[in-house]
Short mmCIF file of C-alpha atoms in Angstrom, two decimals:
data_model
loop_
_atom_site.label_atom_id
_atom_site.label_comp_id
_atom_site.label_asym_id
_atom_site.label_seq_id
_atom_site.Cartn_x
_atom_site.Cartn_y
_atom_site.Cartn_z
CA MET A 1 -0.04 -0.20 0.31
CA LEU A 2 2.45 2.26 0.78
CA SER A 3 4.46 1.89 -2.30
CA VAL A 4 0.98 2.79 -4.14
CA LEU A 5 0.93 5.37 -1.78
CA ALA A 6 3.95 6.69 -3.05
CA GLN A 7 3.92 5.51 -7.03
CA GLU A 8 1.43 7.89 -6.55
CA ALA A 9 2.66 11.25 -5.82
CA ALA A 10 5.90 10.70 -8.32
CA TYR A 11 3.11 10.40 -10.59
CA ASN A 12 1.41 13.70 -8.96
CA ALA A 13 5.06 15.96 -10.14
CA ASP A 14 5.30 14.11 -12.73
CA TYR A 15 1.96 14.43 -13.82
CA ILE A 16 2.53 18.11 -12.43
CA ALA A 17 5.73 19.62 -13.79
CA GLY A 18 3.80 18.26 -17.39
CA GLN A 19 1.22 20.62 -17.51
CA GLU A 20 3.39 23.28 -17.24
CA ALA A 21 5.24 21.85 -19.94
CA LEU A 22 2.99 22.21 -22.03
CA PHE A 23 2.00 25.73 -22.92
CA SER A 24 5.66 26.65 -21.74
CA GLY A 25 5.58 27.62 -25.31
CA VAL A 26 2.05 28.37 -26.05
CA ALA A 27 3.65 31.67 -24.14
CA TYR A 28 6.87 32.27 -26.01
CA GLY A 29 4.54 31.80 -29.36
CA LEU A 30 2.23 34.20 -27.74
CA ALA A 31 4.86 36.30 -26.39
CA ALA A 32 6.28 36.40 -30.35
CA ILE A 33 3.67 38.45 -32.27
CA GLY A 34 3.10 41.03 -30.50
CA PRO A 35 7.14 41.69 -31.37
CA GLY A 36 6.78 41.09 -34.58
CA ILE A 37 5.15 43.09 -36.23
CA GLY A 38 6.05 46.31 -33.53
CA ILE A 39 9.51 44.74 -34.71
CA GLY A 40 9.00 45.34 -38.67
CA TYR A 41 6.42 47.71 -38.28
CA LEU A 42 9.16 50.11 -36.38
CA VAL A 43 11.77 49.86 -38.71
CA GLY A 44 9.74 50.07 -42.02
CA GLN A 45 8.21 53.45 -40.91
CA ALA A 46 12.54 53.66 -39.94
CA VAL A 47 13.47 53.42 -43.94
CA GLN A 48 10.45 55.17 -45.25
CA ALA A 49 11.66 58.55 -42.54
CA MET A 50 15.31 57.35 -44.61
CA ALA A 51 13.87 57.73 -47.68
CA ARG A 52 11.98 61.15 -46.96
CA GLN A 53 15.33 63.03 -44.44
CA PRO A 54 18.63 61.49 -46.16
CA GLU A 55 20.54 63.72 -43.87
CA MET A 56 18.94 62.65 -41.34
CA ALA A 57 18.71 58.72 -42.11
CA GLY A 58 22.73 58.19 -38.37
CA GLN A 59 19.57 59.80 -36.53
CA VAL A 60 16.81 57.53 -37.73
CA ARG A 61 18.93 54.35 -37.47
CA THR A 62 19.83 54.67 -34.18
CA THR A 63 16.75 55.80 -32.63
CA MET A 64 15.41 52.08 -35.10
CA PHE A 65 17.66 50.68 -32.74
CA LEU A 66 16.28 51.90 -29.39
CA GLY A 67 12.56 50.73 -30.11
CA ILE A 68 13.98 47.76 -31.70
CA ALA A 69 15.86 47.02 -28.50
CA PHE A 70 12.76 47.53 -25.87
CA ALA A 71 10.20 45.86 -28.13
CA GLU A 72 13.08 42.55 -29.06
CA ALA A 73 12.99 42.73 -24.68
CA LEU A 74 9.26 41.77 -24.09
CA ALA A 75 10.13 38.46 -26.48
CA LEU A 76 13.17 37.42 -24.68
CA ILE A 77 11.04 38.04 -21.64
CA GLY A 78 9.03 35.65 -22.83
CA PHE A 79 11.96 33.13 -23.17
CA VAL A 80 12.13 33.16 -19.32
CA VAL A 81 9.12 32.44 -19.29
CA PHE A 82 9.37 29.10 -21.65
CA ILE A 83 13.18 28.47 -19.96
CA LEU A 84 11.02 29.03 -16.24
CA LEU A 85 8.07 26.48 -16.80
CA LYS A 86 10.02 23.99 -18.75
CA PHE A 87 13.19 23.80 -16.69
CA ALA A 88 12.37 24.85 -13.08
CA MET B 1 -7.91 5.45 5.77
CA LEU B 2 -6.61 8.29 7.07
CA SER B 3 -3.07 7.96 4.90
CA VAL B 4 -5.73 8.24 1.71
CA LEU B 5 -7.83 11.28 2.83
CA ALA B 6 -4.36 13.67 3.60
CA GLN B 7 -2.53 11.71 0.24
CA GLU B 8 -6.13 13.01 -1.49
CA ALA B 9 -5.44 16.51 0.01
CA ALA B 10 -1.59 16.32 -0.45
CA TYR B 11 -3.08 15.40 -4.69
CA ASN B 12 -5.47 18.26 -5.26
CA ALA B 13 -3.57 20.92 -3.61
CA ASP B 14 -0.52 20.36 -5.44
CA TYR B 15 -3.50 19.64 -8.78
CA ILE B 16 -4.10 23.20 -8.04
CA ALA B 17 -0.97 24.21 -8.24
CA GLY B 18 0.43 23.03 -11.52
CA GLN B 19 -3.31 23.98 -13.25
CA GLU B 20 -2.30 27.61 -12.37
CA ALA B 21 1.10 27.68 -13.24
CA LEU B 22 -0.02 26.28 -16.68
CA PHE B 23 -1.97 28.96 -17.07
CA SER B 24 1.20 31.58 -15.48
CA GLY B 25 2.86 31.17 -19.16
CA VAL B 26 -0.31 31.67 -21.71
CA ALA B 27 -0.73 35.28 -19.13
CA TYR B 28 2.82 36.57 -19.10
CA GLY B 29 2.53 35.59 -23.17
CA LEU B 30 -1.51 37.43 -24.13
CA ALA B 31 0.03 40.24 -22.11
CA ALA B 32 3.19 41.01 -24.18
CA ILE B 33 1.16 40.72 -27.54
CA GLY B 34 0.02 44.24 -26.84
CA PRO B 35 2.98 46.52 -25.79
CA GLY B 36 4.28 45.20 -28.45
CA ILE B 37 2.74 45.81 -31.49
CA GLY B 38 3.00 49.58 -29.65
CA ILE B 39 5.51 50.72 -28.60
CA GLY B 40 6.71 49.48 -32.50
CA TYR B 41 4.03 51.65 -33.82
CA LEU B 42 5.45 54.26 -31.90
CA VAL B 43 8.63 54.52 -32.12
CA GLY B 44 8.02 54.33 -36.45
CA GLN B 45 5.66 57.09 -35.94
CA ALA B 46 9.15 59.07 -33.70
CA VAL B 47 11.33 58.16 -36.49
CA GLN B 48 8.41 59.55 -38.55
CA ALA B 49 8.15 62.63 -36.84
CA MET B 50 11.72 63.64 -37.09
CA ALA B 51 12.46 62.92 -40.48
CA ARG B 52 9.05 65.77 -40.92
CA GLN B 53 10.75 68.18 -38.39
CA PRO B 54 14.28 67.21 -37.65
CA GLU B 55 14.16 70.69 -35.50
CA MET B 56 12.04 68.68 -33.00
CA ALA B 57 13.86 65.38 -32.67
CA GLY B 58 15.52 66.24 -29.03
CA GLN B 59 12.06 66.81 -28.16
CA VAL B 60 9.82 64.09 -30.20
CA ARG B 61 13.13 61.52 -28.64
CA THR B 62 12.09 62.20 -24.73
CA THR B 63 7.39 61.93 -26.06
CA MET B 64 9.15 58.85 -27.19
CA PHE B 65 10.38 57.00 -24.46
CA LEU B 66 8.02 58.19 -22.11
CA GLY B 67 5.42 56.48 -24.41
CA ILE B 68 7.72 53.09 -24.20
CA ALA B 69 7.73 53.39 -20.10
CA PHE B 70 3.70 53.24 -19.93
CA ALA B 71 3.46 50.76 -22.34
CA GLU B 72 5.79 48.26 -21.29
CA ALA B 73 5.22 48.34 -17.24
CA LEU B 74 2.39 46.59 -19.62
CA ALA B 75 4.51 43.27 -19.87
CA LEU B 76 6.76 44.14 -17.14
CA ILE B 77 3.10 43.88 -14.33
CA GLY B 78 2.40 40.91 -16.92
CA PHE B 79 5.76 39.37 -15.81
CA VAL B 80 4.94 40.17 -12.20
CA VAL B 81 1.76 37.92 -12.31
CA PHE B 82 3.75 35.07 -13.83
CA ILE B 83 5.98 34.85 -10.99
CA LEU B 84 3.08 35.86 -8.23
CA LEU B 85 1.38 32.75 -10.70
CA LYS B 86 4.49 30.46 -10.71
CA PHE B 87 5.54 30.51 -7.68
CA ALA B 88 3.26 31.58 -5.14
CA MET C 1 2.13 -6.15 -8.58
CA LEU C 2 4.99 -4.03 -9.35
CA SER C 3 5.38 -5.52 -12.81
CA VAL C 4 2.57 -3.47 -13.22
CA LEU C 5 3.55 -0.13 -11.35
CA ALA C 6 6.38 -0.19 -13.82
CA GLN C 7 4.06 -0.29 -16.47
CA GLU C 8 2.01 2.10 -14.66
CA ALA C 9 5.37 3.87 -14.94
CA ALA C 10 6.02 4.08 -18.13
CA TYR C 11 3.40 4.71 -19.75
CA ASN C 12 2.83 7.78 -17.21
CA ALA C 13 6.14 8.80 -18.94
CA ASP C 14 5.72 8.12 -22.18
CA TYR C 15 2.36 10.22 -21.67
CA ILE C 16 3.59 13.81 -20.54
CA ALA C 17 6.42 13.48 -23.14
CA GLY C 18 2.63 13.68 -25.20
CA GLN C 19 1.17 16.41 -23.96
CA GLU C 20 4.63 18.25 -24.44
CA ALA C 21 5.11 17.51 -27.74
CA LEU C 22 1.42 18.40 -28.58
CA PHE C 23 1.74 21.17 -27.82
CA SER C 24 5.44 22.24 -28.39
CA GLY C 25 3.94 22.79 -32.76
CA VAL C 26 1.30 25.06 -31.64
CA ALA C 27 4.61 27.48 -29.94
CA TYR C 28 6.23 27.28 -32.97
CA GLY C 29 2.76 28.80 -35.22
CA LEU C 30 2.00 31.16 -32.46
CA ALA C 31 5.94 32.09 -32.95
CA ALA C 32 6.68 32.31 -36.74
CA ILE C 33 2.71 34.69 -37.16
CA GLY C 34 4.45 38.38 -35.58
CA PRO C 35 7.40 38.29 -37.86
CA GLY C 36 5.82 36.57 -40.75
CA ILE C 37 3.50 40.07 -40.67
CA GLY C 38 6.19 42.33 -39.69
CA ILE C 39 8.32 41.27 -42.42
CA GLY C 40 5.99 41.79 -44.67
CA TYR C 41 5.16 44.84 -44.09
CA LEU C 42 9.38 46.31 -43.03
CA VAL C 43 9.94 45.16 -46.83
CA GLY C 44 7.43 46.55 -48.13
CA GLN C 45 7.63 49.70 -46.67
CA ALA C 46 11.32 49.22 -48.01
CA VAL C 47 10.44 49.06 -51.46
CA GLN C 48 8.12 52.19 -51.10
CA ALA C 49 11.42 54.35 -49.90
CA MET C 50 13.76 53.16 -53.11
CA ALA C 51 11.65 53.86 -55.35
CA ARG C 52 10.77 57.86 -53.71
CA GLN C 53 14.35 58.13 -53.57
CA PRO C 54 16.88 55.24 -55.83
CA GLU C 55 19.54 57.16 -54.61
CA MET C 56 18.91 56.95 -50.65
CA ALA C 57 18.36 52.43 -52.06
CA GLY C 58 22.17 50.83 -51.00
CA GLN C 59 20.88 52.39 -47.62
CA VAL C 60 17.47 51.58 -47.65
CA ARG C 61 18.68 48.18 -47.88
CA THR C 62 21.00 48.21 -45.39
CA THR C 63 18.88 48.57 -42.43
CA MET C 64 16.59 46.20 -44.39
CA PHE C 65 18.15 43.50 -43.58
CA LEU C 66 18.83 45.23 -40.74
CA GLY C 67 15.22 44.55 -39.47
CA ILE C 68 14.05 42.01 -41.11
CA ALA C 69 17.38 39.76 -38.72
CA PHE C 70 15.92 40.72 -36.08
CA ALA C 71 11.92 40.05 -36.41
CA GLU C 72 13.37 36.26 -37.88
CA ALA C 73 15.44 35.80 -34.84
CA LEU C 74 12.63 35.49 -33.40
CA ALA C 75 11.07 32.19 -35.41
CA LEU C 76 14.16 31.24 -34.94
CA ILE C 77 13.62 31.24 -31.89
CA GLY C 78 9.98 29.74 -31.69
CA PHE C 79 11.77 27.26 -33.46
CA VAL C 80 14.70 26.04 -30.69
CA VAL C 81 11.77 26.66 -28.65
CA PHE C 82 9.93 23.02 -30.66
CA ILE C 83 13.61 21.10 -30.68
CA LEU C 84 13.26 21.77 -26.35
CA LEU C 85 9.39 20.83 -26.00
CA LYS C 86 9.58 18.35 -28.39
CA PHE C 87 13.65 16.69 -27.92
CA ALA C 88 14.64 18.06 -23.68
#
């Protein structure tokens, strides 16, 4: 009887770990949708701005990288969430 | 019989914790969609504004950072929600 | 009795691995939505910028590849997530 209970407990722990891992990928997948669209829009507008004012190209590129960094950070935090759910 | 009941109770508590953790990642993933798109749009428009009025570039960048801070805060609150669901 | 428990344990491990693999594809699928739209928008705007200022075509193309790299990286991280869920 005791070994059955121990087995049961081990099963439960495994089951919970499996359930956590189940949606860990979905977490990253959802977190990548927004930054993907955002970075695309951002660089698209930056390229348009360069074509409109070629002498501002340097400052436009600097600002573009700032925006890419802030948007990409959201997806990288999503990857941290995935790692925490899958392996922690 | 008592040990079986205790086992049952432990199982239920674990099961609920597992269910909470299950959707914790989905919570952050959903919370990151909006800010990702929003920051991309915001910086894209800021870059366009710089190209249109180069002498306003400094003020445009300051306002852009204000918007980034407020949009990014939403995703960071989503990360706090994830931490609370997973570990608290 | 013991062999039944061993059988049970093997079944559970397989079941959990199956559950993980179940949603691993959904993870990549979701992660590909955003970058797909983003890269499409980005290259569309780059082509428009080239048509507006043909003498800026070289710089526009360089910036376009920068943006493609950052947006594509999100989908490639999604592929890493899929590999980790399916095989790790």
